[in-house]
Amino acid sequence: MKNLIAELILISLLTAVVLLGIHEYSSSPSYTPVVERTEQVMGTYASITICDRNTTRANLALDAAFEEIKRIDTLMSLYNESSEVAALNRNGMNWTPLSSDTIYVLTKAGYYSRLSNGSFDITCNPLVQLWMVKVREEHRMPTPDEIKEASELVGYEHLIINEELSRARFDKEGMSITLGGIAKGYAVDRACEILLEAGIKHALVNIGGDMRAVGDKNGAPWEVALQNPRNKAEFILLLELENESVATSGDYERYFFLKDRIHHIINPKTGHSADECMSVTVITPRCIDADALATAVFVLGPEEGKALLDERGLKGLIIASDKRLIKSEAFR
Ligand code: ADP
Ligand code: MG
């Protein structure tokens, strides 16, 4: 049994190293039992670590937190036909009734679209599908017409959200959204709220590298290592987290080569993969904000991205495509 647990812990640590932009750094000795679980969800791995004297309570809290992550995934997955996002995309200009969770995420997304002047835009789905599905399958660059056609279906101002009646629709035919740049952060926040409700005071929730620390790790901060985007085995920085979140957007998780590196973060202004950064890490209290901001800054590029972080006194680290390491003022 002990061997099995050791093996599981090792496997989950290795998965974290291999798959995540950031992973939980191996821990300092702790005298309170640590309960950890990793599951595959939201197209990636989620792991939750809890320090609590009461392991029964910790395990029940883990169950509830994973249930919550799955509930969010069921609402927001693009690929699940019965999700609210799929319904909204199908219904187009007709209203789609939505849960308060989805309304909240759509509203946050709209806020970050305005803040980033359209660099963050969940309606970029037609461009994501063009690059990450069609171009990838057909092994050819898209024609300017294909890019133009998809770009014409992008524009956050065409997504109409009615908060009072909890529903949304597009005001233009053929549009669709993807919450890939924000839903993981929201799911991390929800999981943390469930843990707090269950009386947990020390935990780390990690979904695909988007993380939030509940409290500290029994007196010491949670430590997470930031990977080198071009050599994942190498860590370039150790972050200490306590009651805060971190998210990373990178060009090295979902990509392929066709002339240039093509990856899943799209610049809605050019209709191509955003090419000014290799990775962007943002630290905020809530994970939904870090997730959306990391994507937004990645698209804006090092100069405009840093300016956005500095205007709001936010902590962030940008690794530019030319390998420059740029820290926001608050990060220094
Ligand atoms: P990851 O999913 O690797 O953590 P991100 O949080 O940056 O990285 O999210 C990337 C996803 O966000 C893409 O797969 C796509 O679904 C969506 N996306 C791509 N470009 C944008 C954009 N400009 N604005 C908002 N969402 C985007
Ligand atoms: Mg993001």
mmCIF file of C-alpha atoms and ligand atoms in Angstrom:
data_model
loop_
_atom_site.group_PDB
_atom_site.id
_atom_site.type_symbol
_atom_site.label_atom_id
_atom_site.label_comp_id
_atom_site.label_asym_id
_atom_site.label_seq_id
_atom_site.Cartn_x
_atom_site.Cartn_y
_atom_site.Cartn_z
ATOM 1 C CA MET A 1 0.000 0.000 0.000
ATOM 2 C CA LYS A 2 2.807 2.406 1.007
ATOM 3 C CA ASN A 3 4.640 1.547 -2.207
ATOM 4 C CA LEU A 4 1.536 2.188 -4.235
ATOM 5 C CA ILE A 5 1.042 5.586 -2.626
ATOM 6 C CA ALA A 6 4.703 6.467 -3.165
ATOM 7 C CA GLU A 7 4.364 5.400 -6.781
ATOM 8 C CA LEU A 8 1.209 7.436 -7.277
ATOM 9 C CA ILE A 9 2.846 10.503 -5.758
ATOM 10 C CA LEU A 10 5.859 9.995 -8.006
ATOM 11 C CA ILE A 11 3.665 9.548 -11.084
ATOM 12 C CA SER A 12 1.685 12.687 -10.316
ATOM 13 C CA LEU A 13 4.850 14.678 -9.709
ATOM 14 C CA LEU A 14 6.324 13.449 -12.968
ATOM 15 C CA THR A 15 3.110 14.240 -14.846
ATOM 16 C CA ALA A 16 3.230 17.707 -13.376
ATOM 17 C CA VAL A 17 6.834 18.161 -14.524
ATOM 18 C CA VAL A 18 6.114 16.861 -17.996
ATOM 19 C CA LEU A 19 2.753 18.417 -18.661
ATOM 20 C CA LEU A 20 2.461 21.661 -16.820
ATOM 21 C CA GLY A 21 3.934 25.057 -17.403
ATOM 22 C CA ILE A 22 4.403 25.250 -13.705
ATOM 23 C CA HIS A 23 4.414 22.406 -11.266
ATOM 24 C CA GLU A 24 4.321 21.953 -7.557
ATOM 25 C CA TYR A 25 7.881 21.983 -6.343
ATOM 26 C CA SER A 26 8.877 19.064 -4.123
ATOM 27 C CA SER A 27 7.974 20.010 -0.637
ATOM 28 C CA SER A 28 9.769 20.722 2.576
ATOM 29 C CA PRO A 29 9.040 18.232 5.359
ATOM 30 C CA SER A 30 5.640 18.758 6.882
ATOM 31 C CA TYR A 31 4.267 17.239 10.067
ATOM 32 C CA THR A 32 0.632 17.460 9.077
ATOM 33 C CA PRO A 33 -0.622 14.678 6.795
ATOM 34 C CA VAL A 34 -0.636 15.637 3.142
ATOM 35 C CA VAL A 35 -3.378 14.218 0.953
ATOM 36 C CA GLU A 36 -2.956 14.517 -2.783
ATOM 37 C CA ARG A 37 -4.923 13.378 -5.821
ATOM 38 C CA THR A 38 -4.482 13.814 -9.579
ATOM 39 C CA GLU A 39 -7.201 13.286 -12.164
ATOM 40 C CA GLN A 40 -7.571 13.879 -15.866
ATOM 41 C CA VAL A 41 -10.142 16.607 -16.489
ATOM 42 C CA MET A 42 -10.645 19.695 -18.706
ATOM 43 C CA GLY A 43 -8.315 18.219 -21.314
ATOM 44 C CA THR A 44 -5.401 18.206 -18.862
ATOM 45 C CA TYR A 45 -4.391 17.009 -15.399
ATOM 46 C CA ALA A 46 -5.786 18.478 -12.220
ATOM 47 C CA SER A 47 -4.136 17.871 -8.893
ATOM 48 C CA ILE A 48 -5.143 18.969 -5.445
ATOM 49 C CA THR A 49 -2.897 18.820 -2.390
ATOM 50 C CA ILE A 50 -4.321 19.318 1.085
ATOM 51 C CA CYS A 51 -2.522 19.577 4.434
ATOM 52 C CA ASP A 52 -4.905 18.705 7.214
ATOM 53 C CA ARG A 53 -4.695 16.776 10.469
ATOM 54 C CA ASN A 54 -8.042 15.150 9.686
ATOM 55 C CA THR A 55 -7.416 12.977 6.618
ATOM 56 C CA THR A 56 -11.056 11.859 6.440
ATOM 57 C CA ARG A 57 -12.124 15.484 6.134
ATOM 58 C CA ALA A 58 -9.337 16.105 3.603
ATOM 59 C CA ASN A 59 -10.452 13.166 1.436
ATOM 60 C CA LEU A 60 -14.105 14.223 1.520
ATOM 61 C CA ALA A 61 -13.047 17.751 0.565
ATOM 62 C CA LEU A 62 -10.989 16.325 -2.317
ATOM 63 C CA ASP A 63 -14.041 14.401 -3.584
ATOM 64 C CA ALA A 64 -16.198 17.535 -3.458
ATOM 65 C CA ALA A 65 -13.562 19.732 -5.129
ATOM 66 C CA PHE A 66 -13.054 17.306 -8.033
ATOM 67 C CA GLU A 67 -16.845 17.030 -8.428
ATOM 68 C CA GLU A 68 -16.968 20.809 -8.716
ATOM 69 C CA ILE A 69 -14.194 20.897 -11.348
ATOM 70 C CA LYS A 70 -16.103 18.285 -13.371
ATOM 71 C CA ARG A 71 -19.316 20.309 -13.025
ATOM 72 C CA ILE A 72 -17.568 23.399 -14.442
ATOM 73 C CA ASP A 73 -16.098 21.302 -17.265
ATOM 74 C CA THR A 74 -19.556 19.939 -18.093
ATOM 75 C CA LEU A 75 -20.884 23.502 -18.343
ATOM 76 C CA MET A 76 -18.005 25.038 -20.278
ATOM 77 C CA SER A 77 -16.399 22.391 -22.475
ATOM 78 C CA LEU A 78 -16.463 23.200 -26.170
ATOM 79 C CA TYR A 79 -16.386 19.525 -27.061
ATOM 80 C CA ASN A 80 -19.208 18.283 -24.861
ATOM 81 C CA GLU A 81 -22.381 18.582 -26.984
ATOM 82 C CA SER A 82 -24.512 19.083 -23.905
ATOM 83 C CA SER A 83 -22.426 21.917 -22.400
ATOM 84 C CA GLU A 84 -23.782 25.439 -22.153
ATOM 85 C CA VAL A 85 -20.961 26.690 -24.357
ATOM 86 C CA ALA A 86 -21.894 24.168 -27.069
ATOM 87 C CA ALA A 87 -25.545 25.235 -26.771
ATOM 88 C CA LEU A 88 -24.637 28.927 -27.073
ATOM 89 C CA ASN A 89 -22.504 28.207 -30.145
ATOM 90 C CA ARG A 90 -25.327 26.156 -31.708
ATOM 91 C CA ASN A 91 -28.087 28.648 -30.895
ATOM 92 C CA GLY A 92 -26.177 31.578 -32.383
ATOM 93 C CA MET A 93 -28.479 34.600 -32.515
ATOM 94 C CA ASN A 94 -31.182 32.903 -30.433
ATOM 95 C CA TRP A 95 -30.970 33.303 -26.658
ATOM 96 C CA THR A 96 -29.390 30.474 -24.669
ATOM 97 C CA PRO A 97 -30.288 30.155 -20.974
ATOM 98 C CA LEU A 98 -27.100 29.934 -18.897
ATOM 99 C CA SER A 99 -26.080 29.085 -15.340
ATOM 100 C CA SER A 100 -24.758 31.838 -13.079
ATOM 101 C CA ASP A 101 -21.298 30.226 -13.424
ATOM 102 C CA THR A 102 -21.240 30.651 -17.198
ATOM 103 C CA ILE A 103 -22.698 34.164 -17.011
ATOM 104 C CA TYR A 104 -19.951 35.095 -14.521
ATOM 105 C CA VAL A 105 -17.183 33.724 -16.764
ATOM 106 C CA LEU A 106 -18.613 35.403 -19.896
ATOM 107 C CA THR A 107 -18.835 38.711 -18.021
ATOM 108 C CA LYS A 108 -15.230 38.413 -16.762
ATOM 109 C CA ALA A 109 -14.115 37.555 -20.287
ATOM 110 C CA GLY A 110 -15.857 40.690 -21.580
ATOM 111 C CA TYR A 111 -14.072 42.755 -18.931
ATOM 112 C CA TYR A 112 -10.666 41.439 -20.019
ATOM 113 C CA SER A 113 -11.519 41.952 -23.693
ATOM 114 C CA ARG A 114 -12.185 45.629 -23.030
ATOM 115 C CA LEU A 115 -9.110 45.928 -20.799
ATOM 116 C CA SER A 116 -6.834 44.395 -23.446
ATOM 117 C CA ASN A 117 -8.485 46.201 -26.331
ATOM 118 C CA GLY A 118 -9.679 42.929 -27.864
ATOM 119 C CA SER A 119 -6.437 40.945 -27.480
ATOM 120 C CA PHE A 120 -8.266 38.640 -25.107
ATOM 121 C CA ASP A 121 -11.393 37.549 -26.954
ATOM 122 C CA ILE A 122 -13.325 34.329 -26.326
ATOM 123 C CA THR A 123 -15.082 34.743 -29.696
ATOM 124 C CA CYS A 124 -11.769 33.885 -31.424
ATOM 125 C CA ASN A 125 -13.008 30.272 -31.707
ATOM 126 C CA PRO A 126 -13.391 30.347 -35.542
ATOM 127 C CA LEU A 127 -9.682 31.252 -35.768
ATOM 128 C CA VAL A 128 -8.715 28.604 -33.192
ATOM 129 C CA GLN A 129 -10.628 25.991 -35.219
ATOM 130 C CA LEU A 130 -9.048 27.157 -38.483
ATOM 131 C CA TRP A 131 -5.479 26.906 -37.141
ATOM 132 C CA MET A 132 -5.671 24.104 -34.621
ATOM 133 C CA VAL A 133 -8.013 21.793 -36.554
ATOM 134 C CA LYS A 134 -8.151 22.560 -40.291
ATOM 135 C CA VAL A 135 -4.565 23.727 -40.883
ATOM 136 C CA ARG A 136 -3.189 21.009 -38.647
ATOM 137 C CA GLU A 137 -5.158 18.304 -40.433
ATOM 138 C CA GLU A 138 -4.485 19.550 -43.945
ATOM 139 C CA HIS A 139 -0.808 20.451 -43.360
ATOM 140 C CA ARG A 140 -1.026 23.686 -45.278
ATOM 141 C CA MET A 141 -1.046 27.349 -44.374
ATOM 142 C CA PRO A 142 -4.512 28.940 -44.557
ATOM 143 C CA THR A 143 -5.236 31.250 -47.455
ATOM 144 C CA PRO A 144 -5.666 34.985 -46.713
ATOM 145 C CA ASP A 145 -9.352 34.486 -47.558
ATOM 146 C CA GLU A 146 -9.726 31.728 -44.986
ATOM 147 C CA ILE A 147 -8.134 33.944 -42.335
ATOM 148 C CA LYS A 148 -10.317 36.890 -43.354
ATOM 149 C CA GLU A 149 -13.468 34.772 -43.272
ATOM 150 C CA ALA A 150 -12.722 33.445 -39.773
ATOM 151 C CA SER A 151 -11.600 36.884 -38.519
ATOM 152 C CA GLU A 152 -14.918 38.398 -39.586
ATOM 153 C CA LEU A 153 -16.642 36.072 -37.113
ATOM 154 C CA VAL A 154 -14.545 37.365 -34.207
ATOM 155 C CA GLY A 155 -15.568 40.278 -32.001
ATOM 156 C CA TYR A 156 -16.470 40.219 -28.297
ATOM 157 C CA GLU A 157 -18.859 43.161 -28.729
ATOM 158 C CA HIS A 158 -21.139 40.836 -30.735
ATOM 159 C CA LEU A 159 -21.714 38.579 -27.733
ATOM 160 C CA ILE A 160 -24.752 39.919 -25.899
ATOM 161 C CA ILE A 161 -24.968 38.932 -22.239
ATOM 162 C CA ASN A 162 -28.182 39.468 -20.321
ATOM 163 C CA GLU A 163 -27.279 39.054 -16.658
ATOM 164 C CA GLU A 164 -30.790 39.714 -15.263
ATOM 165 C CA LEU A 165 -32.352 36.983 -17.379
ATOM 166 C CA SER A 166 -29.227 34.798 -17.204
ATOM 167 C CA ARG A 167 -28.904 34.249 -20.922
ATOM 168 C CA ALA A 168 -26.681 35.173 -23.873
ATOM 169 C CA ARG A 169 -26.687 35.254 -27.666
ATOM 170 C CA PHE A 170 -24.653 36.581 -30.592
ATOM 171 C CA ASP A 171 -25.866 39.490 -32.714
ATOM 172 C CA LYS A 172 -24.065 38.109 -35.760
ATOM 173 C CA GLU A 173 -24.505 34.801 -37.590
ATOM 174 C CA GLY A 174 -21.823 32.092 -37.462
ATOM 175 C CA MET A 175 -19.965 33.204 -34.327
ATOM 176 C CA SER A 176 -18.755 30.886 -31.560
ATOM 177 C CA ILE A 177 -16.798 31.056 -28.317
ATOM 178 C CA THR A 178 -14.151 28.997 -26.563
ATOM 179 C CA LEU A 179 -13.481 29.360 -22.841
ATOM 180 C CA GLY A 180 -10.081 27.615 -23.114
ATOM 181 C CA GLY A 181 -8.306 30.782 -21.959
ATOM 182 C CA ILE A 182 -10.328 31.372 -18.784
ATOM 183 C CA ALA A 183 -12.396 28.344 -17.641
ATOM 184 C CA LYS A 184 -9.516 26.505 -15.958
ATOM 185 C CA GLY A 185 -8.861 29.531 -13.763
ATOM 186 C CA TYR A 186 -12.524 29.685 -12.789
ATOM 187 C CA ALA A 187 -12.575 25.960 -12.010
ATOM 188 C CA VAL A 188 -9.504 26.410 -9.764
ATOM 189 C CA ASP A 189 -11.307 29.207 -7.889
ATOM 190 C CA ARG A 190 -14.468 27.150 -7.473
ATOM 191 C CA ALA A 191 -12.487 24.143 -6.212
ATOM 192 C CA CYS A 192 -10.784 26.396 -3.633
ATOM 193 C CA GLU A 193 -14.134 27.761 -2.480
ATOM 194 C CA ILE A 194 -15.392 24.196 -1.999
ATOM 195 C CA LEU A 195 -12.269 23.348 0.025
ATOM 196 C CA LEU A 196 -12.713 26.442 2.210
ATOM 197 C CA GLU A 197 -16.378 25.543 2.802
ATOM 198 C CA ALA A 198 -15.205 22.096 3.911
ATOM 199 C CA GLY A 199 -12.957 23.705 6.544
ATOM 200 C CA ILE A 200 -9.658 23.184 4.703
ATOM 201 C CA LYS A 201 -7.098 25.897 5.460
ATOM 202 C CA HIS A 202 -3.988 24.706 3.591
ATOM 203 C CA ALA A 203 -4.279 23.494 0.011
ATOM 204 C CA LEU A 204 -2.952 23.873 -3.490
ATOM 205 C CA VAL A 205 -5.230 23.389 -6.501
ATOM 206 C CA ASN A 206 -3.563 22.959 -9.880
ATOM 207 C CA ILE A 207 -5.376 22.520 -13.190
ATOM 208 C CA GLY A 208 -2.957 22.260 -16.092
ATOM 209 C CA GLY A 209 -0.532 24.700 -14.483
ATOM 210 C CA ASP A 210 -3.141 27.232 -13.365
ATOM 211 C CA MET A 211 -2.894 27.194 -9.584
ATOM 212 C CA ARG A 212 -4.254 28.739 -6.440
ATOM 213 C CA ALA A 213 -2.938 28.345 -2.915
ATOM 214 C CA VAL A 214 -5.399 28.271 -0.040
ATOM 215 C CA GLY A 215 -3.386 29.561 2.917
ATOM 216 C CA ASP A 216 0.187 28.361 3.167
ATOM 217 C CA LYS A 217 1.646 24.888 3.425
ATOM 218 C CA ASN A 218 1.596 24.710 7.225
ATOM 219 C CA GLY A 219 3.723 27.709 7.989
ATOM 220 C CA ALA A 220 5.763 27.806 4.802
ATOM 221 C CA PRO A 221 4.600 29.161 1.450
ATOM 222 C CA TRP A 222 3.638 26.756 -1.317
ATOM 223 C CA GLU A 223 6.480 26.602 -3.783
ATOM 224 C CA VAL A 224 5.967 26.264 -7.510
ATOM 225 C CA ALA A 225 8.681 26.184 -10.132
ATOM 226 C CA LEU A 226 8.425 27.979 -13.433
ATOM 227 C CA GLN A 227 9.708 25.944 -16.369
ATOM 228 C CA ASN A 228 11.943 27.115 -19.140
ATOM 229 C CA PRO A 229 9.544 27.220 -22.140
ATOM 230 C CA ARG A 230 12.199 25.705 -24.409
ATOM 231 C CA ASN A 231 13.496 23.101 -21.958
ATOM 232 C CA LYS A 232 10.830 21.822 -19.653
ATOM 233 C CA ALA A 233 13.297 19.942 -17.469
ATOM 234 C CA GLU A 234 14.868 23.235 -16.464
ATOM 235 C CA PHE A 235 13.358 25.555 -13.877
ATOM 236 C CA ILE A 236 14.011 29.221 -14.227
ATOM 237 C CA LEU A 237 12.314 30.546 -11.139
ATOM 238 C CA LEU A 238 10.798 29.420 -7.887
ATOM 239 C CA LEU A 239 7.581 31.171 -6.892
ATOM 240 C CA GLU A 240 6.217 31.268 -3.381
ATOM 241 C CA LEU A 241 2.435 31.317 -3.115
ATOM 242 C CA GLU A 242 0.212 32.059 -0.165
ATOM 243 C CA ASN A 243 -3.468 32.853 -0.676
ATOM 244 C CA GLU A 244 -2.822 33.745 -4.281
ATOM 245 C CA SER A 245 -2.974 32.309 -7.771
ATOM 246 C CA VAL A 246 -0.652 31.882 -10.688
ATOM 247 C CA ALA A 247 -1.368 31.066 -14.331
ATOM 248 C CA THR A 248 0.911 30.640 -17.310
ATOM 249 C CA SER A 249 0.170 30.908 -21.011
ATOM 250 C CA GLY A 250 2.791 29.391 -23.252
ATOM 251 C CA ASP A 251 3.430 28.504 -26.870
ATOM 252 C CA TYR A 252 4.923 25.137 -25.873
ATOM 253 C CA GLU A 253 1.953 23.044 -24.720
ATOM 254 C CA ARG A 254 -0.270 22.839 -27.779
ATOM 255 C CA TYR A 255 1.634 23.531 -30.974
ATOM 256 C CA PHE A 256 2.915 22.130 -34.235
ATOM 257 C CA PHE A 257 5.310 23.307 -36.912
ATOM 258 C CA LEU A 258 4.402 24.351 -40.429
ATOM 259 C CA LYS A 259 6.954 26.870 -41.629
ATOM 260 C CA ASP A 260 6.638 28.603 -38.215
ATOM 261 C CA ARG A 261 5.569 27.439 -34.790
ATOM 262 C CA ILE A 262 1.783 27.405 -34.754
ATOM 263 C CA HIS A 263 0.088 27.274 -31.382
ATOM 264 C CA HIS A 264 -3.251 27.697 -29.690
ATOM 265 C CA ILE A 265 -3.087 31.331 -28.539
ATOM 266 C CA ILE A 266 -4.433 33.510 -31.315
ATOM 267 C CA ASN A 267 -3.973 37.206 -31.890
ATOM 268 C CA PRO A 268 -7.469 38.251 -33.007
ATOM 269 C CA LYS A 269 -5.963 41.351 -34.693
ATOM 270 C CA THR A 270 -3.690 39.406 -37.055
ATOM 271 C CA GLY A 271 -5.655 36.161 -37.281
ATOM 272 C CA HIS A 272 -2.408 34.230 -36.605
ATOM 273 C CA SER A 273 -0.818 32.635 -33.537
ATOM 274 C CA ALA A 274 0.459 35.365 -31.219
ATOM 275 C CA ASP A 275 4.203 35.470 -31.840
ATOM 276 C CA GLU A 276 5.808 37.972 -29.472
ATOM 277 C CA CYS A 277 6.044 35.758 -26.375
ATOM 278 C CA MET A 278 7.103 32.266 -25.369
ATOM 279 C CA SER A 279 5.397 32.380 -22.028
ATOM 280 C CA VAL A 280 3.588 34.726 -19.685
ATOM 281 C CA THR A 281 3.020 34.094 -15.980
ATOM 282 C CA VAL A 282 0.657 36.260 -13.947
ATOM 283 C CA ILE A 283 0.026 36.257 -10.195
ATOM 284 C CA THR A 284 -3.275 37.552 -8.807
ATOM 285 C CA PRO A 285 -5.495 36.730 -5.800
ATOM 286 C CA ARG A 286 -8.022 34.823 -7.920
ATOM 287 C CA CYS A 287 -7.083 32.312 -10.580
ATOM 288 C CA ILE A 288 -9.695 33.394 -13.127
ATOM 289 C CA ASP A 289 -7.940 36.772 -13.339
ATOM 290 C CA ALA A 290 -4.455 35.251 -13.639
ATOM 291 C CA ASP A 291 -5.683 32.874 -16.375
ATOM 292 C CA ALA A 292 -7.342 35.556 -18.512
ATOM 293 C CA LEU A 293 -4.505 38.050 -17.953
ATOM 294 C CA ALA A 294 -1.788 35.534 -18.893
ATOM 295 C CA THR A 295 -3.541 34.932 -22.216
ATOM 296 C CA ALA A 296 -4.212 38.665 -22.725
ATOM 297 C CA VAL A 297 -0.597 39.698 -22.010
ATOM 298 C CA PHE A 298 0.698 36.864 -24.211
ATOM 299 C CA VAL A 299 -1.284 38.281 -27.142
ATOM 300 C CA LEU A 300 -0.433 41.922 -26.364
ATOM 301 C CA GLY A 301 3.277 41.108 -26.378
ATOM 302 C CA PRO A 302 6.067 42.177 -23.967
ATOM 303 C CA GLU A 303 5.764 45.967 -24.211
ATOM 304 C CA GLU A 304 1.993 46.464 -24.200
ATOM 305 C CA GLY A 305 1.572 43.456 -21.934
ATOM 306 C CA LYS A 306 3.968 44.826 -19.313
ATOM 307 C CA ALA A 307 2.235 48.212 -19.535
ATOM 308 C CA LEU A 308 -1.122 46.573 -18.828
ATOM 309 C CA LEU A 309 0.309 44.771 -15.781
ATOM 310 C CA ASP A 310 2.069 47.902 -14.502
ATOM 311 C CA GLU A 311 -1.016 50.125 -14.894
ATOM 312 C CA ARG A 312 -2.815 47.839 -12.467
ATOM 313 C CA GLY A 313 0.142 47.054 -10.191
ATOM 314 C CA LEU A 314 0.003 43.364 -11.120
ATOM 315 C CA LYS A 315 2.751 40.777 -10.761
ATOM 316 C CA GLY A 316 3.836 39.087 -13.967
ATOM 317 C CA LEU A 317 6.785 37.601 -15.789
ATOM 318 C CA ILE A 318 7.045 37.674 -19.559
ATOM 319 C CA ILE A 319 9.476 35.599 -21.590
ATOM 320 C CA ALA A 320 9.596 37.261 -24.973
ATOM 321 C CA SER A 321 10.156 35.349 -28.222
ATOM 322 C CA ASP A 322 13.637 36.883 -28.380
ATOM 323 C CA LYS A 323 14.303 35.295 -24.930
ATOM 324 C CA ARG A 324 14.175 38.562 -22.979
ATOM 325 C CA LEU A 325 12.957 38.047 -19.421
ATOM 326 C CA ILE A 326 10.663 40.915 -18.471
ATOM 327 C CA LYS A 327 9.276 41.371 -14.970
ATOM 328 C CA SER A 328 6.447 43.758 -14.170
ATOM 329 C CA GLU A 329 7.267 46.490 -11.633
ATOM 330 C CA ALA A 330 5.246 44.748 -8.914
ATOM 331 C CA PHE A 331 7.124 41.492 -9.494
ATOM 332 C CA ARG A 332 10.609 42.802 -8.766
HETATM 333 P P1 ADP B 1 -3.586 26.985 -21.677
HETATM 334 O O1 ADP B 1 -4.929 26.503 -22.101
HETATM 335 O O2 ADP B 1 -2.448 26.267 -22.306
HETATM 336 O O3 ADP B 1 -3.451 27.137 -20.195
HETATM 337 P P2 ADP B 1 -4.344 29.712 -22.165
HETATM 338 O O4 ADP B 1 -4.924 29.931 -20.822
HETATM 339 O O5 ADP B 1 -3.551 30.833 -22.713
HETATM 340 O O6 ADP B 1 -3.419 28.456 -22.233
HETATM 341 O O7 ADP B 1 -5.551 29.399 -23.116
HETATM 342 C C1 ADP B 1 -5.409 29.090 -24.480
HETATM 343 C C2 ADP B 1 -6.772 28.796 -25.023
HETATM 344 O O8 ADP B 1 -7.561 29.991 -24.987
HETATM 345 C C3 ADP B 1 -6.798 28.341 -26.446
HETATM 346 O O9 ADP B 1 -6.746 26.935 -26.524
HETATM 347 C C4 ADP B 1 -8.111 28.877 -26.969
HETATM 348 O O10 ADP B 1 -9.163 28.010 -26.611
HETATM 349 C C5 ADP B 1 -8.286 30.133 -26.169
HETATM 350 N N1 ADP B 1 -7.740 31.329 -26.831
HETATM 351 C C6 ADP B 1 -6.817 31.412 -27.834
HETATM 352 N N2 ADP B 1 -6.544 32.683 -28.156
HETATM 353 C C7 ADP B 1 -7.298 33.451 -27.335
HETATM 354 C C8 ADP B 1 -7.481 34.857 -27.183
HETATM 355 N N3 ADP B 1 -6.828 35.743 -27.942
HETATM 356 N N4 ADP B 1 -8.373 35.279 -26.248
HETATM 357 C C9 ADP B 1 -9.063 34.402 -25.472
HETATM 358 N N5 ADP B 1 -8.937 33.078 -25.570
HETATM 359 C C10 ADP B 1 -8.080 32.592 -26.485
HETATM 360 MG MG MG B 2 -5.397 31.725 -19.895
#
